[in-house]
PDB file of C-alpha atoms and ligand atoms in Angstrom:
ATOM      1  CA  SER A 342       0.089   0.009  -0.035  1.00 74.00           C
ATOM      2  CA  ALA A 343       1.177   3.677  -0.545  1.00 83.00           C
ATOM      3  CA  LEU A 344      -0.150   4.519   2.887  1.00 96.00           C
ATOM      4  CA  PRO A 345       2.702   5.704   5.261  1.00 97.00           C
ATOM      5  CA  GLY A 346       3.418   3.720   8.338  1.00 97.00           C
ATOM      6  CA  GLY A 347       5.354   4.975  11.534  1.00 98.00           C
ATOM      7  CA  ILE A 348       4.407   7.911  13.834  1.00 98.00           C
ATOM      8  CA  ILE A 349       2.099  10.429  12.253  1.00 99.00           C
ATOM      9  CA  PRO A 350       1.029  13.535  14.061  1.00 99.00           C
ATOM     10  CA  ALA A 351      -2.631  14.501  13.909  1.00 98.00           C
ATOM     11  CA  LEU A 352      -1.790  18.010  13.031  1.00 98.00           C
ATOM     12  CA  LEU A 353      -2.884  20.856  15.375  1.00 98.00           C
ATOM     13  CA  THR A 354      -4.253  23.932  13.521  1.00 98.00           C
ATOM     14  CA  PRO A 355      -3.125  27.203  15.354  1.00 98.00           C
ATOM     15  CA  VAL A 356      -5.568  29.946  15.072  1.00 98.00           C
ATOM     16  CA  ASP A 357      -5.798  33.612  16.383  1.00 98.00           C
ATOM     17  CA  SER A 358      -8.478  34.845  18.693  1.00 96.00           C
ATOM     18  CA  ARG A 359     -10.865  35.439  15.911  1.00 97.00           C
ATOM     19  CA  GLY A 360     -10.433  31.820  14.737  1.00 98.00           C
ATOM     20  CA  ASP A 361      -8.354  32.764  11.712  1.00 98.00           C
ATOM     21  CA  ILE A 362      -5.470  30.389  10.677  1.00 98.00           C
ATOM     22  CA  LEU A 363      -1.962  31.357  11.889  1.00 98.00           C
ATOM     23  CA  ARG A 364      -0.002  30.207   8.960  1.00 98.00           C
ATOM     24  CA  ASP A 365       3.524  31.060  10.500  1.00 98.00           C
ATOM     25  CA  HIS A 366       2.625  29.060  13.539  1.00 98.00           C
ATOM     26  CA  LEU A 367       1.496  26.040  11.391  1.00 98.00           C
ATOM     27  CA  VAL A 368       4.647  26.291   9.483  1.00 98.00           C
ATOM     28  CA  SER A 369       6.761  26.237  12.534  1.00 98.00           C
ATOM     29  CA  LEU A 370       4.930  23.210  13.975  1.00 98.00           C
ATOM     30  CA  LEU A 371       5.513  21.286  10.745  1.00 98.00           C
ATOM     31  CA  GLU A 372       9.159  22.194  10.616  1.00 98.00           C
ATOM     32  CA  TYR A 373       9.689  21.142  14.270  1.00 98.00           C
ATOM     33  CA  THR A 374       7.902  17.761  13.998  1.00 98.00           C
ATOM     34  CA  LEU A 375       9.733  16.946  10.658  1.00 98.00           C
ATOM     35  CA  ASP A 376      12.971  17.754  12.554  1.00 98.00           C
ATOM     36  CA  CYS A 377      11.933  15.151  15.224  1.00 98.00           C
ATOM     37  CA  GLY A 378      11.543  12.584  12.444  1.00 98.00           C
ATOM     38  CA  VAL A 379       7.968  11.943  12.117  1.00 98.00           C
ATOM     39  CA  SER A 380       6.848   9.726   9.187  1.00 98.00           C
ATOM     40  CA  GLY A 381       3.936  11.827   7.876  1.00 98.00           C
ATOM     41  CA  PHE A 382       1.022  14.041   8.963  1.00 98.00           C
ATOM     42  CA  TYR A 383      -2.788  13.612   9.499  1.00 99.00           C
ATOM     43  CA  VAL A 384      -4.008  16.935   8.346  1.00 99.00           C
ATOM     44  CA  GLY A 385      -7.366  18.367   9.251  1.00 98.00           C
ATOM     45  CA  GLY A 386      -8.723  15.698  11.654  1.00 98.00           C
ATOM     46  CA  SER A 387     -10.468  16.092  15.021  1.00 98.00           C
ATOM     47  CA  THR A 388      -7.256  17.483  16.312  1.00 98.00           C
ATOM     48  CA  GLY A 389      -7.108  19.894  13.555  1.00 98.00           C
ATOM     49  CA  GLU A 390     -10.653  21.190  14.582  1.00 98.00           C
ATOM     50  CA  CYS A 391     -12.081  20.436  11.084  1.00 98.00           C
ATOM     51  CA  PHE A 392     -15.443  20.088  12.600  1.00 98.00           C
ATOM     52  CA  LEU A 393     -15.231  23.683  13.626  1.00 98.00           C
ATOM     53  CA  MET A 394     -14.026  25.102  10.510  1.00 98.00           C
ATOM     54  CA  SER A 395     -15.337  26.320   7.039  1.00 98.00           C
ATOM     55  CA  VAL A 396     -14.519  24.427   4.163  1.00 98.00           C
ATOM     56  CA  SER A 397     -12.317  27.220   2.806  1.00 98.00           C
ATOM     57  CA  GLN A 398     -10.351  27.146   6.065  1.00 98.00           C
ATOM     58  CA  ARG A 399     -10.101  23.367   5.724  1.00 98.00           C
ATOM     59  CA  LYS A 400      -8.615  23.838   2.264  1.00 98.00           C
ATOM     60  CA  GLU A 401      -6.169  26.576   3.613  1.00 98.00           C
ATOM     61  CA  VAL A 402      -4.865  24.004   6.052  1.00 98.00           C
ATOM     62  CA  LEU A 403      -4.507  21.304   3.485  1.00 98.00           C
ATOM     63  CA  SER A 404      -2.640  23.646   1.197  1.00 98.00           C
ATOM     64  CA  ILE A 405      -0.287  25.226   4.012  1.00 98.00           C
ATOM     65  CA  ALA A 406       0.653  21.577   4.964  1.00 98.00           C
ATOM     66  CA  SER A 407       1.437  20.419   1.377  1.00 98.00           C
ATOM     67  CA  GLU A 408       3.444  23.472   0.480  1.00 98.00           C
ATOM     68  CA  THR A 409       5.457  23.496   3.627  1.00 98.00           C
ATOM     69  CA  VAL A 410       6.175  19.612   3.711  1.00 98.00           C
ATOM     70  CA  SER A 411       6.783  19.785   0.021  1.00 98.00           C
ATOM     71  CA  GLY A 412       7.086  15.983  -0.426  1.00 97.00           C
ATOM     72  CA  ARG A 413       9.417  15.238   2.507  1.00 98.00           C
ATOM     73  CA  VAL A 414       6.885  13.015   4.104  1.00 98.00           C
ATOM     74  CA  PRO A 415       3.534  11.587   3.022  1.00 98.00           C
ATOM     75  CA  LEU A 416       0.380  13.518   3.945  1.00 98.00           C
ATOM     76  CA  ILE A 417      -3.170  12.172   4.676  1.00 98.00           C
ATOM     77  CA  ALA A 418      -5.854  14.613   4.329  1.00 98.00           C
ATOM     78  CA  HIS A 419      -9.079  14.205   6.600  1.00 98.00           C
ATOM     79  CA  ILE A 420     -11.753  15.371   4.366  1.00 98.00           C
ATOM     80  CA  GLY A 421     -14.829  13.819   6.423  1.00 98.00           C
ATOM     81  CA  ALA A 422     -17.804  16.252   6.629  1.00 98.00           C
ATOM     82  CA  GLN A 423     -21.594  16.339   7.384  1.00 96.00           C
ATOM     83  CA  ASN A 424     -22.165  17.530   3.963  1.00 97.00           C
ATOM     84  CA  VAL A 425     -20.879  14.937   1.287  1.00 97.00           C
ATOM     85  CA  ASP A 426     -20.403  17.565  -1.223  1.00 97.00           C
ATOM     86  CA  ASP A 427     -17.759  19.246   1.060  1.00 98.00           C
ATOM     87  CA  SER A 428     -16.151  15.724   1.370  1.00 98.00           C
ATOM     88  CA  PHE A 429     -15.945  15.336  -2.396  1.00 97.00           C
ATOM     89  CA  TYR A 430     -14.724  18.896  -2.744  1.00 98.00           C
ATOM     90  CA  LEU A 431     -11.885  18.443  -0.075  1.00 98.00           C
ATOM     91  CA  ALA A 432     -10.937  14.944  -1.653  1.00 98.00           C
ATOM     92  CA  GLU A 433     -10.438  16.752  -5.022  1.00 98.00           C
ATOM     93  CA  GLU A 434      -8.360  19.496  -3.453  1.00 98.00           C
ATOM     94  CA  ALA A 435      -6.257  16.855  -1.417  1.00 98.00           C
ATOM     95  CA  HIS A 436      -5.456  15.075  -4.783  1.00 98.00           C
ATOM     96  CA  ALA A 437      -4.542  18.270  -6.619  1.00 98.00           C
ATOM     97  CA  LEU A 438      -2.301  19.227  -3.561  1.00 98.00           C
ATOM     98  CA  GLY A 439      -0.385  16.001  -3.792  1.00 98.00           C
ATOM     99  CA  TYR A 440      -1.748  14.222  -0.784  1.00 98.00           C
ATOM    100  CA  SER A 441      -0.963  10.443  -0.469  1.00 98.00           C
ATOM    101  CA  ALA A 442      -4.231   9.543   0.936  1.00 98.00           C
ATOM    102  CA  ILE A 443      -7.680  10.894   2.176  1.00 98.00           C
ATOM    103  CA  SER A 444      -9.397   9.877   5.192  1.00 98.00           C
ATOM    104  CA  ALA A 445     -13.044  10.308   6.239  1.00 98.00           C
ATOM    105  CA  VAL A 446     -14.642   9.894   9.692  1.00 98.00           C
ATOM    106  CA  THR A 447     -17.637   7.385   9.657  1.00 98.00           C
ATOM    107  CA  PRO A 448     -20.861   9.340   9.115  1.00 97.00           C
ATOM    108  CA  TYR A 449     -22.337  10.571  12.381  1.00 95.00           C
ATOM    109  CA  TYR A 450     -25.180  12.192  14.223  1.00 95.00           C
ATOM    110  CA  TYR A 451     -28.035  10.775  12.307  1.00 96.00           C
ATOM    111  CA  GLY A 452     -27.462   7.145  13.356  1.00 94.00           C
ATOM    112  CA  PHE A 453     -26.945   5.963   9.835  1.00 97.00           C
ATOM    113  CA  SER A 454     -27.387   2.305   8.646  1.00 98.00           C
ATOM    114  CA  PHE A 455     -24.506   0.124   7.815  1.00 98.00           C
ATOM    115  CA  GLN A 456     -25.564   0.307   4.166  1.00 98.00           C
ATOM    116  CA  GLU A 457     -25.749   3.954   4.191  1.00 98.00           C
ATOM    117  CA  VAL A 458     -22.156   4.205   5.570  1.00 98.00           C
ATOM    118  CA  PHE A 459     -21.036   1.563   3.024  1.00 98.00           C
ATOM    119  CA  SER A 460     -22.433   3.583   0.151  1.00 98.00           C
ATOM    120  CA  TYR A 461     -20.904   6.719   1.425  1.00 98.00           C
ATOM    121  CA  TYR A 462     -17.355   5.112   1.314  1.00 98.00           C
ATOM    122  CA  GLN A 463     -17.965   3.449  -1.961  1.00 98.00           C
ATOM    123  CA  GLU A 464     -18.861   6.627  -3.510  1.00 98.00           C
ATOM    124  CA  LEU A 465     -15.977   8.574  -1.989  1.00 98.00           C
ATOM    125  CA  CYS A 466     -13.590   5.843  -3.142  1.00 98.00           C
ATOM    126  CA  GLN A 467     -15.096   5.801  -6.675  1.00 97.00           C
ATOM    127  CA  ILE A 468     -14.583   9.471  -7.050  1.00 95.00           C
ATOM    128  CA  SER A 469     -11.076   9.986  -5.472  1.00 95.00           C
ATOM    129  CA  GLN A 470      -7.883   8.698  -7.114  1.00 92.00           C
ATOM    130  CA  LEU A 471      -6.429   8.456  -3.646  1.00 98.00           C
ATOM    131  CA  PRO A 472      -6.523   5.559  -1.233  1.00 98.00           C
ATOM    132  CA  MET A 473      -8.985   6.044   1.634  1.00 98.00           C
ATOM    133  CA  VAL A 474      -8.324   5.484   5.261  1.00 98.00           C
ATOM    134  CA  MET A 475     -11.583   5.102   7.289  1.00 98.00           C
ATOM    135  CA  TYR A 476     -11.555   6.976  10.495  1.00 98.00           C
ATOM    136  CA  PHE A 477     -13.187   4.827  13.292  1.00 98.00           C
ATOM    137  CA  ILE A 478     -13.720   6.861  16.432  1.00 98.00           C
ATOM    138  CA  PRO A 479     -16.964   5.395  18.095  1.00 98.00           C
ATOM    139  CA  ALA A 480     -16.431   7.412  21.339  1.00 97.00           C
ATOM    140  CA  LEU A 481     -16.999  10.767  19.462  1.00 97.00           C
ATOM    141  CA  THR A 482     -19.247   9.636  16.602  1.00 97.00           C
ATOM    142  CA  GLY A 483     -21.464   7.613  18.790  1.00 95.00           C
ATOM    143  CA  ARG A 484     -21.705   4.825  16.085  1.00 96.00           C
ATOM    144  CA  THR A 485     -19.517   1.570  16.453  1.00 98.00           C
ATOM    145  CA  PHE A 486     -18.962  -1.188  13.870  1.00 98.00           C
ATOM    146  CA  THR A 487     -18.217  -4.764  14.310  1.00 98.00           C
ATOM    147  CA  SER A 488     -14.907  -6.292  12.986  1.00 97.00           C
ATOM    148  CA  GLN A 489     -17.137  -8.229  10.468  1.00 97.00           C
ATOM    149  CA  GLU A 490     -18.527  -4.899   9.369  1.00 98.00           C
ATOM    150  CA  ILE A 491     -15.300  -3.188   9.070  1.00 98.00           C
ATOM    151  CA  ALA A 492     -13.990  -6.178   6.969  1.00 98.00           C
ATOM    152  CA  ARG A 493     -16.892  -5.523   4.585  1.00 98.00           C
ATOM    153  CA  LEU A 494     -16.036  -1.935   4.439  1.00 98.00           C
ATOM    154  CA  ALA A 495     -12.324  -2.950   3.874  1.00 98.00           C
ATOM    155  CA  ALA A 496     -13.423  -4.831   0.690  1.00 98.00           C
ATOM    156  CA  ILE A 497     -14.354  -1.631  -0.965  1.00 98.00           C
ATOM    157  CA  PRO A 498     -11.800  -0.913  -3.749  1.00 98.00           C
ATOM    158  CA  GLY A 499      -9.681   1.879  -2.670  1.00 98.00           C
ATOM    159  CA  LEU A 500     -10.503   1.604   1.140  1.00 98.00           C
ATOM    160  CA  GLU A 501      -6.989   0.631   2.121  1.00 98.00           C
ATOM    161  CA  GLY A 502      -6.882   1.411   5.857  1.00 98.00           C
ATOM    162  CA  ILE A 503      -8.347   2.457   9.002  1.00 98.00           C
ATOM    163  CA  LYS A 504      -7.534   4.813  11.845  1.00 98.00           C
ATOM    164  CA  PHE A 505      -8.570   2.651  14.687  1.00 98.00           C
ATOM    165  CA  THR A 506      -9.481   5.035  17.730  1.00 98.00           C
ATOM    166  CA  ASP A 507     -11.071   2.497  20.143  1.00 98.00           C
ATOM    167  CA  GLY A 508     -10.065   0.748  23.256  1.00 98.00           C
ATOM    168  CA  ASP A 509     -11.297  -2.534  22.007  1.00 98.00           C
ATOM    169  CA  LEU A 510      -8.162  -4.283  21.309  1.00 98.00           C
ATOM    170  CA  PHE A 511      -9.815  -7.711  20.747  1.00 98.00           C
ATOM    171  CA  LYS A 512     -11.649  -5.985  17.854  1.00 98.00           C
ATOM    172  CA  LEU A 513      -8.191  -4.699  16.583  1.00 98.00           C
ATOM    173  CA  GLU A 514      -6.655  -8.087  16.870  1.00 98.00           C
ATOM    174  CA  ARG A 515      -9.515  -9.781  15.036  1.00 98.00           C
ATOM    175  CA  LEU A 516      -9.264  -7.271  12.086  1.00 98.00           C
ATOM    176  CA  ARG A 517      -5.414  -7.580  11.940  1.00 98.00           C
ATOM    177  CA  GLY A 518      -5.865 -11.423  11.602  1.00 97.00           C
ATOM    178  CA  GLN A 519      -8.599 -11.375   9.051  1.00 97.00           C
ATOM    179  CA  LEU A 520      -7.070  -8.613   6.909  1.00 98.00           C
ATOM    180  CA  PRO A 521      -3.300  -8.944   6.788  1.00 96.00           C
ATOM    181  CA  ASP A 522      -2.809  -6.320   3.960  1.00 96.00           C
ATOM    182  CA  PHE A 523      -5.182  -3.633   5.422  1.00 98.00           C
ATOM    183  CA  VAL A 524      -3.222  -0.719   6.915  1.00 98.00           C
ATOM    184  CA  ILE A 525      -4.284  -0.155  10.544  1.00 98.00           C
ATOM    185  CA  TYR A 526      -3.247   3.002  12.398  1.00 98.00           C
ATOM    186  CA  SER A 527      -3.522   3.146  16.304  1.00 98.00           C
ATOM    187  CA  GLY A 528      -5.636   6.222  17.309  1.00 98.00           C
ATOM    188  CA  TYR A 529      -5.343   6.242  20.954  1.00 98.00           C
ATOM    189  CA  ASP A 530      -1.799   7.373  21.984  1.00 98.00           C
ATOM    190  CA  GLU A 531      -2.389   5.685  25.422  1.00 98.00           C
ATOM    191  CA  LEU A 532      -2.472   2.379  23.692  1.00 98.00           C
ATOM    192  CA  LEU A 533       0.437   2.545  21.160  1.00 98.00           C
ATOM    193  CA  LEU A 534       2.550  -0.297  22.627  1.00 98.00           C
ATOM    194  CA  PRO A 535      -0.227  -2.884  22.983  1.00 98.00           C
ATOM    195  CA  SER A 536      -1.326  -1.870  19.376  1.00 98.00           C
ATOM    196  CA  LEU A 537       2.050  -2.446  18.113  1.00 98.00           C
ATOM    197  CA  SER A 538       2.168  -5.898  19.569  1.00 98.00           C
ATOM    198  CA  LEU A 539      -0.992  -6.477  17.719  1.00 98.00           C
ATOM    199  CA  GLY A 540       0.604  -5.577  14.441  1.00 98.00           C
ATOM    200  CA  VAL A 541      -0.519  -1.980  13.658  1.00 98.00           C
ATOM    201  CA  ASN A 542       1.327  -0.253  10.624  1.00 98.00           C
ATOM    202  CA  GLY A 543       1.429   3.249  12.290  1.00 98.00           C
ATOM    203  CA  ALA A 544       0.008   5.487  14.691  1.00 99.00           C
ATOM    204  CA  ILE A 545      -1.885   8.819  14.275  1.00 99.00           C
ATOM    205  CA  GLY A 546      -2.187  10.924  17.305  1.00 98.00           C
ATOM    206  CA  SER A 547      -2.710  14.371  18.809  1.00 98.00           C
ATOM    207  CA  THR A 548      -0.069  14.241  21.485  1.00 98.00           C
ATOM    208  CA  TYR A 549       2.597  13.392  18.985  1.00 98.00           C
ATOM    209  CA  ASN A 550       2.592  17.095  18.147  1.00 98.00           C
ATOM    210  CA  VAL A 551       4.482  17.636  21.355  1.00 98.00           C
ATOM    211  CA  THR A 552       6.094  14.190  22.281  1.00 98.00           C
ATOM    212  CA  ALA A 553       7.437  13.139  18.867  1.00 98.00           C
ATOM    213  CA  PRO A 554      11.044  12.305  20.043  1.00 98.00           C
ATOM    214  CA  LEU A 555       9.623  10.102  22.873  1.00 98.00           C
ATOM    215  CA  VAL A 556       7.019   8.320  20.813  1.00 98.00           C
ATOM    216  CA  ILE A 557       9.509   7.723  17.961  1.00 98.00           C
ATOM    217  CA  ALA A 558      11.962   6.251  20.609  1.00 98.00           C
ATOM    218  CA  LEU A 559       9.187   4.036  21.924  1.00 98.00           C
ATOM    219  CA  TRP A 560       8.455   2.874  18.117  1.00 98.00           C
ATOM    220  CA  GLU A 561      12.192   2.068  17.611  1.00 98.00           C
ATOM    221  CA  SER A 562      12.565   0.201  20.883  1.00 98.00           C
ATOM    222  CA  PHE A 563       9.572  -1.982  20.023  1.00 98.00           C
ATOM    223  CA  ARG A 564      11.047  -2.762  16.575  1.00 98.00           C
ATOM    224  CA  GLU A 565      14.537  -3.740  18.136  1.00 98.00           C
ATOM    225  CA  GLY A 566      12.666  -5.962  20.596  1.00 98.00           C
ATOM    226  CA  ASP A 567      13.497  -3.941  23.592  1.00 98.00           C
ATOM    227  CA  LEU A 568      10.167  -4.330  25.184  1.00 98.00           C
ATOM    228  CA  ALA A 569      11.401  -3.120  28.605  1.00 98.00           C
ATOM    229  CA  ARG A 570      12.291   0.166  27.144  1.00 98.00           C
ATOM    230  CA  ALA A 571       9.227   0.398  25.157  1.00 98.00           C
ATOM    231  CA  GLY A 572       7.041  -0.265  28.207  1.00 98.00           C
ATOM    232  CA  HIS A 573       8.999   2.374  30.172  1.00 98.00           C
ATOM    233  CA  LEU A 574       8.338   4.975  27.442  1.00 98.00           C
ATOM    234  CA  GLN A 575       4.716   4.078  27.149  1.00 98.00           C
ATOM    235  CA  ARG A 576       4.300   4.554  31.027  1.00 98.00           C
ATOM    236  CA  GLU A 577       6.120   7.944  30.959  1.00 98.00           C
ATOM    237  CA  LEU A 578       3.944   8.978  27.836  1.00 98.00           C
ATOM    238  CA  ASN A 579       0.866   7.788  29.364  1.00 98.00           C
ATOM    239  CA  THR A 580       1.611  10.066  32.503  1.00 98.00           C
ATOM    240  CA  ILE A 581       2.030  13.052  30.224  1.00 98.00           C
ATOM    241  CA  ILE A 582      -1.266  12.044  28.350  1.00 98.00           C
ATOM    242  CA  GLU A 583      -3.116  11.798  31.507  1.00 98.00           C
ATOM    243  CA  MET A 584      -2.033  15.313  32.536  1.00 98.00           C
ATOM    244  CA  LEU A 585      -2.893  16.693  29.036  1.00 98.00           C
ATOM    245  CA  VAL A 586      -6.352  15.081  28.806  1.00 98.00           C
ATOM    246  CA  GLY A 587      -7.098  16.327  32.404  1.00 98.00           C
ATOM    247  CA  ASN A 588      -6.169  20.009  31.389  1.00 98.00           C
ATOM    248  CA  ASN A 589      -8.358  20.540  28.110  1.00 97.00           C
ATOM    249  CA  LEU A 590      -6.225  18.682  25.606  1.00 98.00           C
ATOM    250  CA  TYR A 591      -5.926  20.719  22.321  1.00 98.00           C
ATOM    251  CA  PRO A 592      -5.533  24.244  24.034  1.00 98.00           C
ATOM    252  CA  THR A 593      -2.931  22.811  26.286  1.00 98.00           C
ATOM    253  CA  LEU A 594      -0.999  21.092  23.316  1.00 98.00           C
ATOM    254  CA  LYS A 595      -0.992  24.496  21.666  1.00 98.00           C
ATOM    255  CA  ASP A 596       0.293  26.154  25.014  1.00 98.00           C
ATOM    256  CA  LEU A 597       3.135  23.767  25.065  1.00 98.00           C
ATOM    257  CA  LEU A 598       3.960  24.725  21.515  1.00 98.00           C
ATOM    258  CA  ALA A 599       3.994  28.222  22.534  1.00 98.00           C
ATOM    259  CA  ARG A 600       6.487  27.502  25.462  1.00 98.00           C
ATOM    260  CA  ARG A 601       8.902  25.981  22.897  1.00 97.00           C
ATOM    261  CA  GLY A 602       8.859  29.211  20.918  1.00 97.00           C
ATOM    262  CA  LEU A 603       6.554  27.728  17.930  1.00 97.00           C
ATOM    263  CA  GLY A 604       3.579  30.005  18.460  1.00 96.00           C
ATOM    264  CA  GLY A 605       0.686  27.423  18.892  1.00 95.00           C
ATOM    265  CA  GLY A 606      -1.894  29.904  18.918  1.00 97.00           C
ATOM    266  CA  LEU A 607      -5.445  29.222  20.246  1.00 98.00           C
ATOM    267  CA  CYS A 608      -8.304  26.862  19.346  1.00 98.00           C
ATOM    268  CA  ARG A 609     -11.570  27.768  17.782  1.00 98.00           C
ATOM    269  CA  ARG A 610     -14.821  28.461  19.770  1.00 97.00           C
ATOM    270  CA  PRO A 611     -16.371  26.840  21.579  1.00 98.00           C
ATOM    271  CA  PHE A 612     -12.905  25.732  22.931  1.00 98.00           C
ATOM    272  CA  LEU A 613     -11.958  28.190  25.611  1.00 97.00           C
ATOM    273  CA  PRO A 614      -8.517  29.627  26.249  1.00 97.00           C
ATOM    274  CA  LEU A 615      -6.624  28.071  29.264  1.00 98.00           C
ATOM    275  CA  THR A 616      -7.440  29.600  32.571  1.00 98.00           C
ATOM    276  CA  ALA A 617      -4.714  30.844  34.887  1.00 98.00           C
ATOM    277  CA  SER A 618      -4.614  27.585  36.823  1.00 98.00           C
ATOM    278  CA  GLN A 619      -4.606  25.480  33.609  1.00 98.00           C
ATOM    279  CA  LYS A 620      -1.609  27.572  32.286  1.00 98.00           C
ATOM    280  CA  GLU A 621       0.243  26.607  35.599  1.00 98.00           C
ATOM    281  CA  GLU A 622      -0.567  23.063  34.983  1.00 98.00           C
ATOM    282  CA  SER A 623       0.723  23.260  31.339  1.00 98.00           C
ATOM    283  CA  ALA A 624       3.939  24.648  32.731  1.00 98.00           C
ATOM    284  CA  ARG A 625       4.155  21.563  34.820  1.00 98.00           C
ATOM    285  CA  ILE A 626       3.340  19.276  31.953  1.00 98.00           C
ATOM    286  CA  ASP A 627       6.182  21.117  29.812  1.00 98.00           C
ATOM    287  CA  THR A 628       8.755  20.573  32.489  1.00 97.00           C
ATOM    288  CA  HIS A 629       7.600  17.003  33.040  1.00 96.00           C
ATOM    289  CA  ILE A 630       8.155  16.286  29.208  1.00 97.00           C
ATOM    290  CA  THR A 631      11.605  17.732  29.203  1.00 94.00           C
ATOM    291  CA  ARG A 632      12.775  15.824  32.245  1.00 93.00           C
ATOM    292  CA  VAL A 633      11.794  12.396  30.582  1.00 91.00           C
TER     293      VAL A 633
HETATM  294  C1  HMN B1249      -7.450  13.384  14.681  1.00 80.17           C
HETATM  295  O1  HMN B1249      -8.328  12.880  14.054  1.00 80.17           O
HETATM  296  O2  HMN B1249      -7.109  14.443  14.601  1.00 80.17           O
HETATM  297  C2  HMN B1249      -6.664  12.376  15.680  1.00 80.17           C
HETATM  298  O3  HMN B1249      -6.118  11.396  14.953  1.00 80.17           O
HETATM  299  C3  HMN B1249      -7.548  11.971  16.784  1.00 80.17           C
HETATM  300  C4  HMN B1249      -6.656  11.139  17.926  1.00 80.17           C
HETATM  301  O4  HMN B1249      -7.108   9.701  17.665  1.00 80.17           O
HETATM  302  C5  HMN B1249      -6.849  11.497  19.210  1.00 80.17           C
HETATM  303  N1  HMN B1249      -8.246  11.459  19.487  1.00 80.17           N
HETATM  304  C6  HMN B1249      -8.837  12.519  19.827  1.00 80.17           C
HETATM  305  O5  HMN B1249      -8.351  13.595  20.183  1.00 80.17           O
HETATM  306  C7  HMN B1249     -10.354  12.402  20.163  1.00 80.17           C
HETATM  307  C8  HMN B1249      -5.804  11.004  20.153  1.00 80.17           C
HETATM  308  O6  HMN B1249      -4.650  11.206  19.728  1.00 80.17           O
HETATM  309  C9  HMN B1249      -6.265  11.366  21.664  1.00 80.17           C
HETATM  310  O7  HMN B1249      -6.096  12.775  21.590  1.00 80.17           O
HETATM  311  C10 HMN B1249      -5.190  10.754  22.542  1.00 80.17           C
HETATM  312  O8  HMN B1249      -5.198   9.431  22.491  1.00 80.17           O
HETATM  313  C11 HMN B1249      -5.322  11.369  23.917  1.00 80.17           C
HETATM  314  O9  HMN B1249      -6.488  10.625  24.426  1.00 80.17           O
END
């Protein structure tokens, strides 16, 4: 498959207090994580706040990322949207901008039937020339699928992978066993090591924007068979993730970028800026990360 493996940050989108994209900060984040050695970027996903943005802003983010990265690593464009026409439009843009793949969250909110979800991916895959990574995140979409249903979706020509953001590792294992050529990305950063042991091809996550060196070290330790070191790193990362998730995740990740001189910016409403005490906690998280 043309889909990238390895550690892939789910790219944050720095915005100003009006919610406009801060191009320079986005470029700094891309350059910084590239220097850390990441294997690609997942652009415009949940972490990128795509569901809070206009289509033209989403296109702007896709284009800033492709211009900046300029072929150094593969890019995956998340193009999922409530309005299918927006998805088709963004899929075309992603292709024109040189993306390696597209990804779409499973249709949500209306409680669609399996057949409706199947038709959605089938049509997107027919129209787009790029491989599709379905984005499975039942905790946020409110819609889960069995491993048998996912396997039926995986049979759609062009649907080559899944971003598996679920704690059900039995389901992950069943999928891996059934579909040896399907590309599976771990979606919960907390569960990277167990997911690696079950044979995922890569990992896409929000916290990798600020922990890339540590998580790449975990990945390499696993590949070298040093499970003690990999386990130690997962534990350290999970302490950081626990602190991040307890402190309003996305605004805190951006605050950490700002502390590193990378800008970072704010999040779009209804996300609120960090309070004074959340800023203090963010400073503690920053110190913690640098000590690991
Ligand atoms: C994306 O779509 O932007 C991300 O890939 C989402 C990613 O799976 C993250 N999930 C959410 O933020 C809901 C995780 O990285 C998550 O933030 C992390 O595991 C901490 O819980």
